[in-house]
């Protein structure tokens, strides 16, 4: 075939390259020696030469292109058959024989290359098919350049708009209406059509823009809303709209602590508050990208505060202690982590659980107030940790922690009593009545599960580089990376842990220290009572640190060191309590008519509250009273007069409980009266 030699470069050929003409002098491996018209010689790599935009061989036809096999397969069968028929005719014109001819077959006389020229053979084929010579010559030229694709009827591959012949003004209005549906509740196509018609008439006038039929309108909307979930899940629609335009970039880390991602989310489980009410709990976790280790996890019944992030940071930098009742297999000494090496640095590793202690280099956070607070930023600056903020509404910037939340829900939360499911459509009947876990109990259970169910479980994203098909656990990945990069974490001391706690400036009086109507006192405060702390900027007050999750004691900084001061009424309380528990106890004391500034009275209420929370909610009284207390008073409609003349005796069980005092309409009791 003509043009076949054009794909071969030989010494002596003239080529166009780098804006001038050059002659190929020699070929040596992948190198080409060129001589320009003015006699200058150069050596160029063949791959670089042929990739040049202006490269061409002088006196030859352009290099043929490969056939687009995918486009050919997408053509209708009649179109492909017609192209193959033309291929047989063109090959017979060029070679004298049709494709697939048996060896030794003689060409027909009018197509014999020995006796007929190419033009004569083309004219014979034009007479045979009843077309012009120009048609045959054009098909032969396109076949030489494009192969079978050059013989395809181009009308069959013509691209058409998805909107068809719809008016451009109508299409623009539909696109604008679809964009407006991103943040609104999901509606129907008929609602969208009504809005589009109003937009078109308000912009261009009534009757100016032609409107299609209802069926065509539906097809047009479906074509323009493809992939946008306009009429599906509102959550998916918003997530799709918030996706970045660029490609997703996976997050990589080669050493422990190189990048740590922190985030908060509500768990899909109902927990029991100390008041007997059931609510969802917020979970804040920190995940190491390199090892997928969950540094720390903190549960709260309400929105996370700024101090929670700093306390989470403190828990990341100290060993996880073994607790009573935990299996000995959860000890760090029983794992494959470098326990002895760490024990030589910190003696606390002797009683540590099998959770790595990793000092982060970079922490990735979102724009939540809990993470951008001064408390958290100052703590990271003091520890030399870089803080990187994710872009607004871009969860892909911290995709690792987002995926970890999903894994916690599927591996842990769904097995708990009171599991609510991912959404309302997956929620069971009366889930609140199945809730039995309190925040402290669930926190201890979660900490134990992280050691037994997460750190020791093979993770699909952690692979052995020498055995890619084998996944490893976060603890094993930590062990291998420590051996590879020589990582030795220097964990926080007890004094450093206290520095991350919130601060309150108080005076040391004769009765001790008063914080939020709580009194703390001990014998060690004797030399400092009624004394000036020496800090003039704080008017001589003393620096007091406290843990909002354990208010049973505070820590006072003195020139001689820290003093641990217990709460004076701690013997009245049967367990540790948090700040939100204390505030709730004060509200209960005020509602009971007690003085909520009297810490002894509040302590008794707190003890009763914690005891009730330990044994679970009272389903017959605590929940009903707690919910009824927050309801608006609704007047009870008068009951229908009874026919009996003698009043029925009222049961004794109802004598002490009167729902009417709360002004709430009881539908079940009223239904019985109307029977």
XYZ file of C-alpha atoms in Angstrom:
675
model
C 0.000 0.000 0.000
C 1.054 3.579 -0.592
C 2.161 5.333 2.546
C 3.478 2.167 4.182
C 7.079 3.279 3.652
C 6.230 6.599 5.301
C 6.392 4.909 8.693
C 10.081 4.029 8.218
C 12.897 6.537 8.778
C 16.110 5.767 6.821
C 19.512 7.462 6.445
C 19.372 10.011 3.672
C 15.771 11.115 4.354
C 15.051 14.806 4.806
C 12.938 15.778 7.770
C 11.426 18.956 9.169
C 12.449 19.536 12.788
C 12.933 22.529 15.089
C 11.826 25.024 12.440
C 14.258 23.841 9.733
C 15.117 21.046 7.299
C 17.610 18.366 8.310
C 19.010 15.270 6.637
C 19.286 11.972 8.507
C 22.998 11.105 8.387
C 23.061 8.002 10.590
C 20.937 5.905 12.980
C 22.547 4.347 16.078
C 20.213 2.636 18.525
C 17.853 5.281 19.846
C 19.984 8.188 18.573
C 19.613 10.008 15.242
C 22.436 12.105 13.756
C 21.140 15.076 11.774
C 22.800 17.570 9.422
C 21.078 20.879 8.791
C 21.085 22.788 5.514
C 23.987 24.961 6.685
C 26.099 21.878 7.555
C 25.682 21.869 11.359
C 25.410 18.384 12.827
C 23.525 17.282 15.958
C 22.505 14.061 17.700
C 18.901 13.754 18.916
C 17.049 10.967 20.717
C 14.559 9.303 18.385
C 11.726 9.553 20.935
C 12.340 13.291 21.374
C 12.609 13.829 17.648
C 9.363 12.093 16.742
C 7.491 13.787 19.604
C 8.372 17.251 18.274
C 5.266 19.176 17.132
C 6.708 20.075 13.691
C 8.355 16.720 12.914
C 7.603 15.344 9.463
C 9.425 13.420 6.727
C 9.843 15.500 3.564
C 8.244 14.107 0.399
C 6.032 11.533 2.107
C 2.421 11.425 3.146
C 1.522 11.988 6.819
C 1.893 8.972 9.072
C -1.274 6.857 9.187
C -3.308 6.851 12.382
C -4.647 3.810 14.184
C -8.302 2.940 13.916
C -10.470 3.908 16.942
C -11.648 0.409 17.806
C -13.914 1.623 20.596
C -15.804 4.001 18.306
C -16.094 1.324 15.634
C -17.656 -1.081 18.141
C -20.204 1.573 19.125
C -21.466 2.002 15.549
C -24.685 0.381 14.347
C -24.143 -2.923 12.546
C -25.382 -1.663 9.129
C -22.900 1.233 9.255
C -19.995 -1.121 10.028
C -21.059 -3.510 7.223
C -21.142 -0.661 4.722
C -17.652 0.434 5.781
C -16.313 -3.114 5.420
C -17.821 -3.340 1.910
C -15.996 -0.183 0.907
C -12.812 -1.607 2.455
C -12.972 -4.617 0.121
C -13.425 -2.330 -2.900
C -10.602 0.019 -1.920
C -8.151 -2.835 -1.204
C -8.996 -4.366 -4.585
C -8.275 -1.030 -6.287
C -4.915 -0.651 -4.534
C -3.637 -4.263 -4.637
C -5.735 -5.863 -7.383
C -7.149 -8.515 -5.018
C -9.922 -8.202 -2.386
C -9.092 -8.897 1.272
C -8.902 -12.579 2.219
C -8.241 -13.832 -1.342
C -6.763 -17.333 -1.600
C -3.055 -17.602 -2.443
C -2.491 -17.870 -6.204
C -5.714 -16.068 -7.070
C -5.328 -13.905 -10.182
C -6.774 -10.377 -10.139
C -9.550 -9.468 -12.473
C -8.289 -7.927 -15.741
C -9.627 -4.420 -15.012
C -7.832 -4.422 -11.606
C -4.528 -6.057 -12.577
C -1.675 -3.780 -11.391
C 0.604 -5.097 -14.132
C -1.604 -3.875 -16.987
C -3.686 -1.088 -15.443
C -2.605 2.065 -13.665
C -4.020 3.126 -10.301
C -6.261 5.723 -11.937
C -7.571 3.178 -14.433
C -8.317 0.710 -11.647
C -10.123 3.422 -9.689
C -12.175 4.344 -12.764
C -13.113 0.684 -13.227
C -14.304 0.481 -9.639
C -16.311 3.698 -10.073
C -18.025 2.224 -13.147
C -18.710 -1.002 -11.222
C -20.332 0.751 -8.247
C -22.032 3.478 -10.222
C -20.213 6.339 -8.476
C -17.787 9.013 -9.625
C -14.035 8.648 -9.859
C -13.678 11.398 -7.270
C -15.687 9.336 -4.765
C -13.411 6.326 -5.158
C -10.263 8.448 -4.946
C -11.531 10.154 -1.802
C -12.373 6.838 -0.119
C -8.936 5.475 -1.016
C -7.174 8.517 0.460
C -9.170 8.391 3.707
C -8.553 4.662 4.032
C -4.805 5.198 3.631
C -4.851 7.795 6.400
C -7.506 6.524 8.856
C -8.086 2.891 7.969
C -11.608 1.498 8.305
C -12.738 4.572 10.296
C -12.172 6.720 7.175
C -14.783 4.672 5.268
C -17.513 5.080 7.921
C -20.488 7.243 7.040
C -19.813 10.283 9.252
C -23.501 11.077 9.551
C -23.821 8.062 11.863
C -21.157 9.363 14.279
C -22.312 12.959 14.390
C -22.591 14.130 18.011
C -25.872 15.645 19.141
C -26.786 17.758 22.145
C -28.496 16.028 25.048
C -31.129 18.754 24.999
C -32.061 18.140 21.366
C -33.765 21.081 19.684
C -34.967 22.722 22.878
C -34.732 26.491 23.075
C -31.457 27.689 24.595
C -33.311 30.097 26.901
C -35.396 27.229 28.268
C -32.276 25.089 28.786
C -30.583 27.933 30.692
C -33.630 28.315 32.940
C -33.679 24.580 33.692
C -29.979 24.618 34.607
C -30.534 27.572 36.920
C -33.479 25.837 38.592
C -31.434 22.644 39.037
C -28.645 24.628 40.713
C -31.190 26.144 43.108
C -32.362 22.648 44.112
C -28.984 21.791 45.693
C -29.704 23.161 49.158
C -33.497 22.786 49.187
C -35.607 19.796 50.172
C -36.130 17.182 47.496
C -39.177 17.778 45.338
C -40.758 16.324 42.222
C -40.197 17.063 38.555
C -43.601 18.708 38.307
C -42.537 21.258 40.934
C -39.376 21.979 38.975
C -41.357 22.406 35.744
C -43.624 24.938 37.434
C -40.642 26.909 38.699
C -38.943 26.836 35.290
C -42.059 28.115 33.535
C -42.346 30.987 36.003
C -38.668 31.864 35.580
C -38.941 31.891 31.774
C -42.079 34.010 31.762
C -40.633 36.449 34.307
C -37.426 36.874 32.277
C -38.603 36.818 28.650
C -42.332 37.383 28.900
C -45.320 35.100 28.607
C -45.488 33.114 25.360
C -42.111 34.316 24.049
C -40.124 31.120 24.699
C -41.733 27.999 23.183
C -42.422 25.329 25.803
C -42.317 21.617 24.954
C -44.916 19.040 25.855
C -45.019 17.485 29.297
C -43.262 14.275 28.220
C -40.553 16.221 26.402
C -40.153 18.468 29.454
C -39.582 15.396 31.624
C -36.981 14.001 29.197
C -35.218 17.347 29.052
C -35.034 17.582 32.848
C -33.736 14.014 33.129
C -31.015 14.749 30.564
C -29.835 17.883 32.381
C -30.040 16.443 35.920
C -27.978 13.330 35.241
C -25.548 12.667 38.099
C -26.842 15.500 40.294
C -29.333 13.505 42.435
C -31.830 16.351 42.085
C -34.795 14.095 42.806
C -32.995 11.657 45.125
C -31.300 11.926 48.501
C -30.773 15.513 49.648
C -27.612 14.512 51.519
C -26.112 12.892 48.436
C -27.079 15.911 46.355
C -25.267 18.321 48.686
C -22.221 16.074 48.934
C -22.031 15.796 45.142
C -22.268 19.573 44.752
C -19.508 20.105 47.343
C -17.024 17.825 45.632
C -13.883 19.619 44.408
C -13.474 20.020 40.673
C -10.005 18.504 40.627
C -9.167 14.821 41.024
C -9.071 13.220 44.458
C -5.568 12.994 45.883
C -4.939 10.152 48.338
C -3.355 11.087 51.661
C -0.005 9.399 52.272
C 2.229 9.308 55.335
C 5.478 7.354 55.715
C 6.109 7.645 59.438
C 3.994 7.666 62.613
C 2.666 11.100 63.464
C 3.471 12.637 60.074
C -0.199 13.574 59.725
C -3.008 13.206 62.258
C -6.634 13.976 61.425
C -9.112 15.072 64.125
C -12.874 15.411 63.805
C -16.160 15.051 65.719
C -19.469 13.423 64.807
C -22.635 12.195 66.560
C -22.692 8.444 67.134
C -25.651 6.371 65.952
C -26.482 5.163 69.465
C -28.699 6.467 72.257
C -27.089 6.933 75.675
C -28.723 7.446 79.061
C -28.051 10.727 80.812
C -27.957 11.035 84.574
C -31.446 12.542 84.433
C -32.863 9.416 82.784
C -33.278 11.070 79.386
C -31.811 9.416 76.296
C -29.802 11.384 73.734
C -27.116 10.729 71.155
C -23.447 11.073 72.096
C -20.789 13.104 70.286
C -17.513 11.339 69.501
C -14.207 13.151 68.916
C -11.288 11.045 67.673
C -7.736 11.510 66.405
C -6.467 9.104 63.702
C -2.883 8.639 62.536
C -2.721 8.409 58.730
C 0.408 6.250 58.538
C -0.713 3.543 60.983
C -4.509 4.160 61.159
C -4.109 4.210 64.950
C -6.931 5.834 66.904
C -4.904 7.973 69.295
C -7.742 8.902 71.570
C -11.539 9.041 71.600
C -13.681 11.269 73.814
C -17.455 10.935 74.261
C -19.826 13.713 75.309
C -23.606 13.928 75.499
C -23.674 17.430 74.019
C -21.659 19.548 71.600
C -17.902 19.383 72.081
C -16.298 22.354 73.807
C -12.955 23.978 73.172
C -11.326 22.302 76.161
C -12.200 18.882 74.773
C -9.787 19.222 71.854
C -6.894 20.163 74.132
C -7.715 17.279 76.474
C -7.867 14.982 73.446
C -4.408 16.218 72.525
C -3.224 15.466 76.050
C -4.607 11.913 75.886
C -2.764 11.389 72.603
C 0.591 12.069 74.224
C 0.310 9.829 77.298
C 0.181 6.013 77.525
C -3.206 4.321 77.820
C -3.240 2.676 81.284
C -4.596 -0.800 81.855
C -7.867 -0.813 83.782
C -9.395 -3.355 86.146
C -11.234 -6.095 84.304
C -9.265 -5.789 81.054
C -7.697 -8.910 79.606
C -3.951 -9.369 80.001
C -3.700 -9.794 76.236
C -4.406 -6.068 75.878
C -1.158 -5.123 77.606
C 1.571 -3.548 75.531
C 3.950 -6.176 76.918
C 1.799 -8.879 75.257
C 1.877 -7.183 71.836
C 4.584 -7.045 69.174
C 5.226 -3.352 69.749
C 8.707 -2.344 71.032
C 7.623 -2.431 74.673
C 11.071 -2.858 76.232
C 12.521 -0.011 74.218
C 9.762 2.314 75.350
C 9.971 1.027 78.933
C 13.568 2.248 79.152
C 12.332 5.751 78.342
C 9.162 5.895 80.457
C 8.420 3.591 83.391
C 4.690 4.143 82.888
C 4.874 1.750 79.918
C 4.985 -1.108 82.430
C 1.239 -0.802 83.021
C 0.374 0.586 79.554
C -2.159 -0.950 77.216
C -1.395 -1.959 73.639
C -1.991 1.442 72.065
C 0.915 3.336 70.464
C 1.965 6.700 71.833
C 2.602 8.910 68.799
C 3.694 12.539 68.838
C 2.018 14.217 65.840
C 3.927 16.458 63.448
C 0.849 17.857 61.665
C -2.760 17.925 62.804
C -5.523 18.340 60.200
C -8.702 19.950 61.568
C -11.844 21.507 60.144
C -13.296 24.942 60.837
C -15.178 23.932 63.983
C -14.938 26.288 66.949
C -13.627 23.454 69.079
C -10.457 23.202 66.977
C -9.795 26.807 65.997
C -9.970 27.986 69.603
C -7.001 29.632 71.281
C -6.814 26.797 73.823
C -6.139 24.183 71.165
C -3.910 26.328 68.931
C -1.701 27.411 71.845
C -1.325 23.808 72.999
C -0.208 22.729 69.519
C 2.228 25.637 69.244
C 3.723 24.800 72.626
C 4.272 21.168 71.613
C 5.661 22.054 68.168
C 2.694 20.601 66.271
C 1.732 22.150 62.949
C -2.005 22.802 62.498
C -3.477 22.495 58.997
C -7.084 23.551 58.398
C -9.233 21.695 55.894
C -11.121 23.654 53.277
C -14.740 24.519 54.105
C -17.236 21.803 53.202
C -14.481 19.568 51.824
C -14.516 16.280 53.751
C -12.006 14.774 51.304
C -9.274 16.856 52.976
C -9.619 14.591 56.042
C -10.993 11.495 54.377
C -9.144 9.093 56.707
C -10.966 10.199 59.859
C -14.284 10.349 57.985
C -13.830 6.740 56.881
C -12.856 5.768 60.436
C -16.182 7.092 61.744
C -17.984 4.845 59.277
C -15.881 1.868 60.378
C -16.629 2.554 64.064
C -20.352 2.577 63.311
C -20.224 -0.724 61.426
C -17.732 -2.566 63.672
C -18.747 -1.285 67.095
C -21.792 0.962 67.372
C -24.272 -1.254 65.548
C -23.718 -3.981 68.152
C -24.688 -1.712 71.064
C -28.052 -1.563 72.764
C -29.848 1.569 71.619
C -28.363 1.587 68.100
C -30.379 4.022 65.971
C -29.167 3.215 62.479
C -27.644 5.610 59.992
C -30.916 7.438 59.309
C -34.587 7.461 60.262
C -35.507 4.923 57.592
C -33.178 2.368 59.259
C -34.236 3.086 62.831
C -36.010 0.411 64.835
C -39.123 0.761 66.951
C -38.739 2.445 70.372
C -34.955 2.629 70.266
C -34.916 4.955 73.284
C -36.295 2.210 75.503
C -33.384 -0.083 74.610
C -30.739 2.462 75.630
C -28.851 1.262 78.727
C -25.352 2.720 78.341
C -24.288 5.833 80.222
C -21.519 8.101 78.950
C -18.835 6.835 81.403
C -19.714 3.186 80.788
C -19.755 3.639 77.028
C -16.456 5.534 77.181
C -14.785 2.654 79.004
C -16.304 0.144 76.593
C -15.101 2.188 73.604
C -11.564 2.416 74.987
C -11.469 -1.341 75.450
C -12.864 -1.954 71.944
C -10.216 0.301 70.383
C -7.529 -1.931 71.904
C -9.166 -5.283 71.160
C -11.260 -4.574 68.057
C -9.356 -1.876 66.192
C -5.642 -1.813 67.007
C -5.269 -5.585 66.649
C -7.564 -5.956 63.615
C -6.005 -6.094 60.087
C -6.802 -2.914 58.189
C -7.446 -3.117 54.459
C -5.484 0.096 53.778
C -2.377 -1.191 55.601
C -0.378 -3.592 53.451
C 2.920 -5.392 53.839
C 5.213 -4.004 51.091
C 6.754 -7.450 50.566
C 3.371 -9.209 50.608
C 0.845 -6.764 49.081
C -2.038 -9.211 49.452
C -1.630 -9.371 53.237
C -3.147 -6.606 55.359
C -1.706 -5.764 58.777
C -3.115 -4.237 61.951
C -2.387 -0.687 63.152
C -0.153 -2.036 65.938
C 1.858 -4.145 63.475
C 2.145 -1.215 61.075
C 3.404 0.963 63.925
C 5.992 -1.673 64.827
C 7.291 -1.922 61.258
C 7.452 1.855 60.772
C 9.266 2.318 64.081
C 11.899 -0.146 62.896
C 12.127 1.603 59.520
C 12.366 5.248 60.626
C 13.760 4.932 64.157
C 10.781 6.569 65.809
C 10.907 7.019 69.599
C 8.064 9.090 71.099
C 8.793 11.215 74.152
C 5.479 11.133 75.985
C 4.098 13.839 78.225
C 4.966 13.979 81.882
C 2.302 14.476 84.519
C 3.122 18.195 84.747
C 2.726 18.560 80.977
C -0.665 16.864 81.126
C -1.815 19.387 83.743
C -0.701 22.268 81.537
C -3.278 21.292 78.888
C -6.178 21.518 81.324
C -8.338 24.661 81.559
C -7.303 27.292 84.094
C -9.272 29.183 86.751
C -7.730 31.944 88.891
C -8.946 31.759 92.495
C -7.961 32.919 95.977
C -6.939 30.455 98.691
C -9.187 31.362 101.643
C -9.628 29.871 105.093
C -12.208 27.418 103.742
C -10.117 26.549 100.668
C -10.776 27.259 96.991
C -14.256 27.927 95.550
C -15.036 27.101 91.886
C -18.606 27.171 90.570
C -20.063 26.733 94.081
C -17.705 23.817 94.827
C -15.171 24.010 97.648
C -11.762 22.309 97.469
C -9.518 22.089 100.507
C -6.660 20.051 101.989
C -3.925 20.426 104.591
C -1.248 21.303 102.003
C -3.013 24.636 101.346
C -2.237 25.852 104.898
C 0.825 27.999 104.099
C -0.959 29.653 101.165
C -4.232 30.738 102.780
C -4.902 34.468 102.442
C -1.514 34.831 100.750
C -0.595 36.719 97.592
C 0.469 34.434 94.763
C 3.028 36.936 93.507
C 1.259 37.345 90.152
C 0.297 41.004 90.092
C -1.470 40.770 86.721
C -4.032 38.422 88.324
C -4.381 40.481 91.532
C -2.558 37.869 93.572
C -4.874 34.986 92.669
C -3.593 31.439 92.377
C -3.501 29.387 89.168
C -5.886 26.427 89.480
C -6.164 23.715 86.784
C -9.127 21.345 86.600
C -10.343 18.478 84.441
C -13.902 19.184 83.199
C -14.511 15.418 83.017
C -13.456 14.808 86.622
C -14.269 17.638 89.056
C -13.459 15.591 92.139
C -10.098 17.375 92.464
C -8.182 20.411 91.228
C -4.499 21.215 90.884
C -2.909 24.396 92.276
C 0.424 25.676 90.995
C 2.812 26.940 93.670
C 6.475 27.862 93.648
C 7.246 24.485 95.228
C 5.213 22.510 92.692
C 1.680 21.270 92.136
C -0.809 20.560 94.946
C -3.701 18.161 94.359
C -6.749 19.462 96.249
C -9.856 17.211 96.584
C -13.479 18.355 96.784
C -14.630 18.621 100.381
C -17.906 16.782 99.696
C -16.363 13.980 97.662
C -17.333 11.289 100.262
C -21.006 12.101 99.550
C -20.654 11.180 95.866
C -20.244 7.581 94.759
C -18.171 8.266 91.645
C -16.416 10.865 89.463
C -18.528 13.456 87.724
C -18.093 15.928 84.858
C -18.838 19.617 84.551
C -22.071 19.079 82.625
C -23.220 16.618 85.334
C -22.611 19.212 88.057
C -24.522 21.907 86.193
C -27.452 19.523 85.678
C -27.441 18.648 89.386
C -27.676 22.347 90.233
C -30.683 22.706 87.941
C -32.377 19.741 89.608
C -31.701 21.228 93.048
C -33.241 24.539 92.004
C -36.310 22.774 90.591
C -36.687 20.861 93.869
C -36.781 24.137 95.808
C -33.259 23.744 97.226
C -30.536 26.342 97.271
C -28.398 25.500 94.239
C -25.557 27.573 95.703
C -25.396 25.239 98.728
C -22.876 22.662 97.615
C -23.898 20.158 100.322
C -27.470 20.113 98.998
C -26.229 19.910 95.428
C -23.842 17.112 96.441
C -26.750 15.037 97.754
C -28.664 15.632 94.545
C -25.541 14.746 92.563
C -25.099 11.494 94.476
C -28.713 10.539 93.797
C -28.309 11.494 90.160
C -25.160 9.397 89.666
C -26.696 6.441 91.471
C -29.745 6.625 89.215
C -27.494 6.883 86.172
C -25.511 3.827 87.268
C -28.609 1.643 87.522
C -30.108 2.950 84.285
C -33.131 5.151 83.625
C -36.433 4.700 85.441
C -38.656 4.090 82.443
C -41.874 4.654 84.399
C -41.025 7.960 86.011
C -37.668 9.535 85.126
C -38.161 9.652 81.371
C -41.785 10.701 81.535
C -41.188 13.385 84.130
C -38.057 14.626 82.384
C -39.797 14.969 79.044
C -42.985 16.335 80.542
C -41.039 18.996 82.406
C -39.881 20.479 79.098
C -43.299 20.318 77.394
C -45.560 23.317 76.983
C -48.755 23.277 79.076
C -51.725 22.194 77.046
C -55.211 22.555 78.574
C -56.935 19.236 79.099
C -60.365 19.069 77.421
C -63.295 18.344 79.755
C -64.192 14.707 80.119
C -67.528 13.349 78.977
C -69.995 12.946 81.964
C -70.350 9.381 83.135
C -73.747 7.681 83.409
C -72.961 6.049 86.787
C -74.254 7.948 89.803
C -71.702 6.589 92.274
C -68.094 7.602 91.754
C -65.692 4.729 91.223
C -62.873 4.373 93.766
C -59.548 5.589 92.344
C -56.706 3.053 92.445
C -54.021 3.708 95.012
C -51.246 3.488 92.417
C -52.609 6.597 90.714
C -53.046 8.620 93.867
C -49.388 9.716 94.060
C -48.947 10.511 90.352
C -51.144 13.110 88.701
C -50.379 13.906 85.070
C -52.982 16.675 85.067
C -50.710 18.829 87.227
C -48.308 19.125 84.282
C -51.051 20.260 81.901
C -50.288 17.589 79.281
C -53.010 15.868 77.307
C -52.938 12.077 77.807
C -54.309 10.594 74.581
C -54.588 7.029 75.909
C -56.550 8.051 79.031
C -58.847 10.280 77.015
C -59.496 7.477 74.520
C -60.632 5.192 77.325
C -63.125 7.821 78.478
C -64.630 8.111 75.014
C -65.171 4.358 74.605
